[in-house]
Coordinates of C-alpha atoms in Angstrom, one line a residue:
M1 CA 62.8 69.6 -17.5
K2 CA 62.2 68.6 -14.3
E3 CA 59.9 70.2 -11.4
Y4 CA 61.1 71.9 -8.5
G5 CA 58.8 71.4 -5.2
V6 CA 59.1 74.5 -2.5
F7 CA 61.6 71.4 -0.4
D8 CA 64.2 70.8 -2.6
L9 CA 64.5 74.4 -2.6
I10 CA 64.7 75.1 1.3
G11 CA 64.8 71.7 2.5
P12 CA 63.3 70.2 6.1
Q13 CA 62.6 73.2 9.0
M14 CA 65.9 71.9 11.2
I15 CA 68.3 72.6 13.3
G16 CA 71.6 71.1 11.9
P17 CA 73.7 71.3 9.2
S18 CA 72.1 67.8 7.4
S19 CA 68.7 66.7 6.8
S20 CA 69.5 62.3 7.7
H21 CA 71.8 63.2 10.4
T22 CA 70.4 66.1 12.2
A23 CA 66.7 66.4 11.1
G24 CA 66.1 62.6 10.2
A25 CA 67.2 61.3 13.9
A26 CA 65.3 63.4 15.9
R27 CA 62.6 62.0 14.5
L28 CA 63.4 59.4 15.3
G29 CA 63.8 60.3 19.0
G30 CA 60.8 61.5 18.5
V31 CA 58.7 58.6 17.5
A32 CA 60.8 56.7 19.9
Y33 CA 59.5 59.7 23.5
R34 CA 56.2 58.7 21.7
L35 CA 55.8 55.5 21.9
A36 CA 56.8 55.9 25.5
G37 CA 53.8 58.3 26.3
G38 CA 56.2 60.6 26.6
K39 CA 57.4 59.8 29.6
I40 CA 60.8 58.5 29.2
K41 CA 62.4 57.3 32.0
S42 CA 65.5 55.8 29.9
A43 CA 67.4 54.9 26.9
R44 CA 70.1 53.4 25.3
V45 CA 71.4 54.7 21.5
T46 CA 73.1 53.0 19.6
L47 CA 74.8 54.9 16.8
Y48 CA 74.8 52.1 12.9
G49 CA 77.2 53.1 9.3
S50 CA 77.1 56.5 8.7
F51 CA 75.3 57.9 12.5
A52 CA 78.4 56.3 14.0
D53 CA 81.6 57.6 11.4
T54 CA 79.4 61.7 11.6
G55 CA 77.4 61.1 13.8
R56 CA 79.7 63.3 16.4
G57 CA 80.2 66.5 13.7
H58 CA 77.0 65.9 12.4
G59 CA 75.1 66.4 15.7
T60 CA 73.2 63.8 15.9
D61 CA 74.1 62.2 19.0
K62 CA 72.4 65.8 20.2
A63 CA 68.8 65.3 17.3
I64 CA 68.8 61.4 18.5
V65 CA 68.4 62.9 22.9
A66 CA 66.3 65.9 21.5
G67 CA 63.3 64.0 20.1
L68 CA 63.6 61.5 22.9
L69 CA 62.7 64.5 24.7
G70 CA 60.5 65.7 22.5
L71 CA 62.0 68.8 20.4
A72 CA 60.8 69.4 17.2
P73 CA 63.6 69.6 14.6
D74 CA 63.1 72.5 14.1
D75 CA 63.9 73.9 17.7
S76 CA 67.2 75.8 19.0
R77 CA 67.8 73.8 22.5
L78 CA 68.6 71.2 19.5
R79 CA 72.1 72.0 20.4
N80 CA 72.4 71.5 23.9
S81 CA 69.9 68.3 23.9
L82 CA 73.1 66.9 25.3
E83 CA 72.8 69.4 28.5
L84 CA 69.4 69.3 28.9
A85 CA 68.6 65.5 29.2
A86 CA 70.6 65.7 32.4
E87 CA 69.2 68.3 33.4
Q88 CA 66.4 66.5 33.3
K89 CA 67.8 64.0 34.5
K90 CA 67.0 61.5 32.5
D91 CA 69.5 58.5 31.9
I92 CA 70.0 58.5 27.9
T93 CA 74.1 56.6 26.9
V94 CA 74.3 56.8 22.7
E95 CA 77.0 54.6 21.6
F96 CA 78.4 54.5 18.3
S97 CA 78.3 50.8 16.7
S98 CA 80.7 49.3 13.4
Q99 CA 77.8 47.6 13.3
S100 CA 76.8 46.6 9.1
M101 CA 72.8 47.2 9.1
N102 CA 70.9 47.1 5.7
H103 CA 71.1 51.2 5.9
P104 CA 73.6 53.6 7.0
N105 CA 71.8 56.0 9.6
T106 CA 70.1 53.9 11.3
A107 CA 70.0 54.0 15.2
R108 CA 68.5 51.6 17.4
I109 CA 67.4 53.0 20.3
I110 CA 65.9 50.8 23.2
V111 CA 63.4 53.6 25.7
E112 CA 62.6 52.6 29.2
D113 CA 59.4 54.6 30.6
E114 CA 58.5 55.8 34.1
N115 CA 56.2 53.1 34.8
G116 CA 59.0 50.2 33.5
R117 CA 57.7 49.5 30.1
R118 CA 60.0 49.0 27.4
T119 CA 60.1 49.9 24.1
D120 CA 62.8 48.2 21.5
L121 CA 62.7 50.7 17.6
L122 CA 65.3 49.8 14.9
G123 CA 64.6 52.6 12.2
A124 CA 66.8 55.0 9.7
S125 CA 66.7 58.4 8.2
I126 CA 66.5 57.4 4.6
G127 CA 67.0 61.4 3.2
G128 CA 65.5 65.3 3.6
G129 CA 65.1 64.5 7.0
N130 CA 62.3 61.5 6.8
I131 CA 62.1 58.0 8.0
E132 CA 62.0 54.3 7.8
I133 CA 60.5 52.7 11.9
Q134 CA 61.6 48.9 10.2
Q135 CA 61.5 47.0 14.3
I136 CA 59.4 48.0 16.8
N137 CA 60.2 45.0 19.7
G138 CA 61.2 42.5 17.4
M139 CA 58.7 43.2 15.1
E140 CA 59.6 43.7 11.5
V141 CA 57.2 46.7 10.5
S142 CA 58.0 49.7 7.4
F143 CA 55.9 52.9 8.2
G144 CA 57.4 56.6 8.3
C145 CA 55.1 58.4 9.4
E146 CA 54.9 60.9 7.3
Y147 CA 50.9 61.4 8.4
P148 CA 49.5 61.1 12.3
T149 CA 50.2 57.5 12.4
I150 CA 47.6 55.5 14.7
L151 CA 50.0 52.4 16.0
I152 CA 47.5 49.6 17.1
F153 CA 49.8 46.2 18.8
H154 CA 47.3 43.0 18.9
R155 CA 46.4 39.5 18.7
D156 CA 46.1 38.2 14.7
R157 CA 42.5 37.5 15.2
P158 CA 39.4 37.7 12.7
G159 CA 37.5 40.6 13.0
V160 CA 40.1 43.2 15.2
I161 CA 40.8 44.6 11.6
S162 CA 36.8 45.3 10.9
R163 CA 36.2 47.2 14.3
V164 CA 39.0 48.9 14.1
T165 CA 38.5 49.9 10.5
G166 CA 34.8 50.7 12.0
V167 CA 35.8 52.6 15.2
L168 CA 37.4 55.2 12.1
A169 CA 34.6 55.5 9.4
Q170 CA 31.9 56.1 12.4
E171 CA 34.0 58.9 13.6
G172 CA 34.6 60.3 9.7
I173 CA 38.6 59.8 10.0
N174 CA 39.4 59.0 6.6
I175 CA 42.1 56.7 6.2
A176 CA 45.0 57.2 4.0
F177 CA 47.4 54.3 3.3
M178 CA 47.4 51.4 6.7
R179 CA 49.4 48.4 6.6
V180 CA 49.5 45.1 9.0
F181 CA 52.9 43.4 9.7
R182 CA 53.1 40.1 12.4
N183 CA 55.7 37.3 12.7
F184 CA 53.4 34.6 13.0
R185 CA 49.8 33.3 12.4
W186 CA 47.2 33.7 14.7
Q187 CA 50.7 35.5 17.2
N188 CA 51.4 39.2 18.1
A189 CA 50.6 40.9 14.8
C190 CA 50.4 45.5 14.1
M191 CA 48.4 47.6 13.0
I192 CA 50.5 50.6 10.9
I193 CA 47.2 53.3 9.6
E194 CA 48.2 56.5 8.7
T195 CA 45.0 58.9 8.7
D196 CA 44.4 62.7 6.9
G197 CA 44.1 64.3 10.5
K198 CA 45.6 63.7 13.6
V199 CA 43.3 61.3 16.3
R200 CA 41.7 62.8 19.7
D201 CA 42.7 60.4 21.9
E202 CA 39.3 59.2 23.4
I203 CA 38.6 57.7 19.7
L204 CA 42.3 56.3 20.9
E205 CA 40.4 55.4 23.5
R206 CA 37.4 54.3 22.3
I207 CA 39.2 52.0 19.6
H208 CA 41.5 50.1 22.8
K209 CA 38.0 48.7 24.3
E210 CA 36.5 47.5 20.5
S211 CA 38.4 44.4 21.0
D212 CA 39.9 42.0 24.0
E213 CA 42.4 41.5 21.5
I214 CA 43.7 45.0 21.5
V215 CA 46.8 45.1 24.1
E216 CA 48.2 49.0 23.6
V217 CA 46.6 52.2 21.0
C218 CA 48.7 55.0 20.2
M219 CA 49.2 58.0 18.1
L220 CA 52.7 59.0 16.7

């Protein structure tokens, strides 16, 4: 006999008709928001596959814009996110593409923060409000932010990983999952560390200062 959990009975907390097209979309926008340090000046969103085909009816465009404004999937203001973006003078556009992608619920989000820094994110909503981030600035990655997630961009050099994990150990922070991605040996790399609790800003700053090879550290 199949066992059912609470999630199977009530689903994720969300506004909108579809966990994939609204809750997952809002979470994708939220990742882009946090990558920009919460200071998004502009964003270009492209929806693919089912996101593009049924996105307007399911509110996918509104959900992603809500995430880009820092709103949670269950925030009642999600329905009015396009108007909120205009009120806040955020230059956000959403396009619907016919291009085929590996996953039907895929979105590319290119954001520019208030300092002019540009981040290119590709991700998919994989069901039940869950997401998979697949690319960041052209680098292939794979993570879902199911736990508090530290994202570290660094140069691929010996000792960087041990320095980072050493700081976390000293601070009593337990690592739930960890993966490292790179395109080529000795070049740029991306460390994804999912932890059992949110990491304080001062610890993130300590990690950043731990090695000259560490370029950027952020909490998702």
